[in-house]
mmCIF file of C-alpha atoms in Angstrom:
data_model
loop_
_atom_site.group_PDB
_atom_site.id
_atom_site.type_symbol
_atom_site.label_atom_id
_atom_site.label_comp_id
_atom_site.label_asym_id
_atom_site.label_seq_id
_atom_site.Cartn_x
_atom_site.Cartn_y
_atom_site.Cartn_z
ATOM 1 C CA MET K 7 0.209 0.159 -0.243
ATOM 2 C CA PRO K 8 2.833 2.654 0.568
ATOM 3 C CA ASP K 9 3.489 2.267 -3.242
ATOM 4 C CA ASP K 10 -0.275 3.782 -3.907
ATOM 5 C CA CYS K 11 0.128 6.685 -1.877
ATOM 6 C CA PRO K 12 -0.173 9.782 -3.881
ATOM 7 C CA HIS K 13 2.329 11.522 -2.374
ATOM 8 C CA THR K 14 5.025 8.620 -3.002
ATOM 9 C CA MET K 15 3.842 8.780 -6.730
ATOM 10 C CA GLN K 16 4.230 12.517 -7.015
ATOM 11 C CA ILE K 17 7.822 12.112 -5.782
ATOM 12 C CA GLY K 18 8.890 9.452 -8.092
ATOM 13 C CA SER K 19 7.542 11.414 -10.891
ATOM 14 C CA LEU K 20 9.144 14.469 -10.093
ATOM 15 C CA ASN K 21 12.279 12.299 -9.620
ATOM 16 C CA ALA K 22 11.956 11.171 -13.161
ATOM 17 C CA ARG K 23 11.395 14.836 -14.314
ATOM 18 C CA VAL K 24 14.279 15.649 -12.830
ATOM 19 C CA SER K 25 16.300 12.474 -14.242
ATOM 20 C CA ALA K 26 15.065 13.295 -17.852
ATOM 21 C CA LEU K 27 15.761 17.227 -17.511
ATOM 22 C CA GLU K 28 19.683 16.000 -16.111
ATOM 23 C CA LYS K 29 20.030 14.019 -19.355
ATOM 24 C CA ARG K 30 18.710 17.031 -21.960
ATOM 25 C CA ILE K 31 21.403 19.279 -20.000
ATOM 26 C CA ASP K 32 23.948 16.722 -20.169
ATOM 27 C CA ASP K 33 22.939 16.280 -23.899
ATOM 28 C CA HIS K 34 22.512 20.138 -25.006
ATOM 29 C CA SER K 35 26.352 20.557 -22.960
ATOM 30 C CA ILE K 36 27.746 18.194 -25.238
ATOM 31 C CA SER K 37 25.914 19.404 -27.894
ATOM 32 C CA LEU K 38 27.040 22.718 -27.644
ATOM 33 C CA GLU K 39 30.628 22.283 -26.664
ATOM 34 C CA ARG K 40 30.430 20.042 -29.832
ATOM 35 C CA ARG K 41 29.416 23.323 -31.973
ATOM 36 C CA LEU K 42 31.557 25.395 -30.340
ATOM 37 C CA ASN K 43 34.435 23.368 -31.240
ATOM 38 C CA ASP K 44 32.929 23.295 -34.454
ATOM 39 C CA LEU K 45 32.837 26.980 -34.766
ATOM 40 C CA SER K 46 36.000 27.686 -33.191
ATOM 41 C CA LEU K 47 37.595 25.510 -36.280
ATOM 42 C CA LYS K 48 35.649 27.419 -38.996
ATOM 43 C CA MET K 49 36.912 30.723 -37.129
ATOM 44 C CA GLN K 50 40.530 29.086 -37.242
ATOM 45 C CA SER K 51 39.979 28.170 -40.847
ATOM 46 C CA ASN K 52 38.697 31.644 -41.657
ATOM 47 C CA ALA K 53 41.133 33.270 -40.028
ATOM 48 C CA ASP K 54 43.982 31.625 -41.866
ATOM 49 C CA HIS K 55 42.370 32.283 -45.476
ATOM 50 C CA VAL K 56 42.123 35.976 -44.295
ATOM 51 C CA LEU K 57 45.982 36.193 -43.363
ATOM 52 C CA GLU K 58 46.543 34.025 -46.904
ATOM 53 C CA GLU K 59 44.791 36.595 -48.801
ATOM 54 C CA LYS K 60 46.467 39.434 -47.306
ATOM 55 C CA SER K 61 49.352 38.091 -47.778
ATOM 56 C CA LYS K 62 48.851 37.522 -51.468
ATOM 57 C CA LYS K 63 47.828 41.269 -52.098
ATOM 58 C CA SER K 64 50.633 42.575 -49.678
ATOM 59 C CA GLY K 65 53.050 40.743 -51.863
ATOM 60 C CA PHE K 66 51.301 41.954 -55.357
ATOM 61 C CA PHE K 67 50.978 45.605 -54.084
ATOM 62 C CA ARG K 68 54.642 45.285 -52.963
ATOM 63 C CA GLY K 69 55.834 44.076 -56.232
ATOM 64 C CA VAL K 70 53.875 46.694 -58.034
ATOM 65 C CA HIS K 71 55.636 49.629 -55.725
ATOM 66 C CA ILE K 72 58.920 48.065 -56.823
ATOM 67 C CA THR K 73 58.055 47.839 -60.117
ATOM 68 C CA ALA K 74 56.670 51.412 -60.308
ATOM 69 C CA SER K 75 59.515 53.044 -58.710
ATOM 70 C CA LEU K 76 62.119 50.869 -60.993
ATOM 71 C CA THR K 77 60.007 52.307 -64.216
ATOM 72 C CA GLY K 78 59.921 55.665 -62.569
ATOM 73 C CA TYR K 79 63.891 56.285 -62.328
ATOM 74 C CA PHE K 80 64.689 54.685 -65.276
ATOM 75 C CA VAL K 81 62.272 57.538 -67.012
ATOM 76 C CA LEU K 82 64.265 60.100 -64.648
ATOM 77 C CA MET K 83 67.573 58.483 -65.709
ATOM 78 C CA VAL K 84 66.748 58.796 -69.801
ATOM 79 C CA LEU K 85 65.067 62.273 -69.398
ATOM 80 C CA LEU K 86 68.388 63.808 -67.620
ATOM 81 C CA LEU K 87 70.604 61.995 -70.228
ATOM 82 C CA ILE K 88 68.962 63.351 -72.763
ATOM 83 C CA ALA K 89 68.591 66.943 -71.012
ATOM 84 C CA GLY K 90 72.746 67.036 -70.930
ATOM 85 C CA LYS K 91 72.851 65.610 -74.495
ATOM 86 C CA ILE K 92 70.690 69.220 -75.105
ATOM 87 C CA THR K 93 72.630 71.458 -72.705
ATOM 88 C CA GLY K 94 75.971 69.659 -74.488
ATOM 89 C CA GLY K 95 74.481 70.560 -77.832
ATOM 90 C CA ILE K 96 73.724 73.850 -77.105
ATOM 91 C CA ASP K 97 77.271 74.443 -75.322
ATOM 92 C CA GLN K 98 78.954 72.886 -78.532
ATOM 93 C CA PHE K 99 76.563 75.626 -80.969
ATOM 94 C CA ILE K 100 77.321 78.329 -78.823
ATOM 95 C CA LYS K 101 81.300 77.505 -79.502
ATOM 96 C CA MET K 102 80.556 76.800 -83.065
ATOM 97 C CA ILE K 103 78.978 80.268 -83.361
ATOM 98 C CA ALA K 104 81.693 81.898 -81.402
ATOM 99 C CA SER K 105 84.493 80.425 -83.274
ATOM 100 C CA LEU K 106 82.881 82.040 -86.696
ATOM 101 C CA GLY K 107 83.369 85.220 -85.024
ATOM 102 C CA PHE K 108 79.680 87.060 -84.490
ATOM 103 C CA LYS K 109 79.895 88.484 -81.176
ATOM 104 C CA ILE K 110 77.266 87.867 -78.882
#
């Protein structure tokens, strides 16, 4: 007869609910840990991918900068050589005119 007592049945029901809830909490915590691990792995992968892309772009832009600098220096050297030839030509022209006897 003690098993038929409503208080005993209620306590047994509550114990069963508590056990079921504890099992669900354990399942959810394991699931949550698994999700967090998956998320951290995805974040690590994305961070690696972003770093690779930045390093590739950095190398590309660095190469473009070096190429542009070298091209600019080459153009300046050519312009200076041309300017030197022109001034040297003007100097020779003035000397030729002076040797002809024209007075300026």
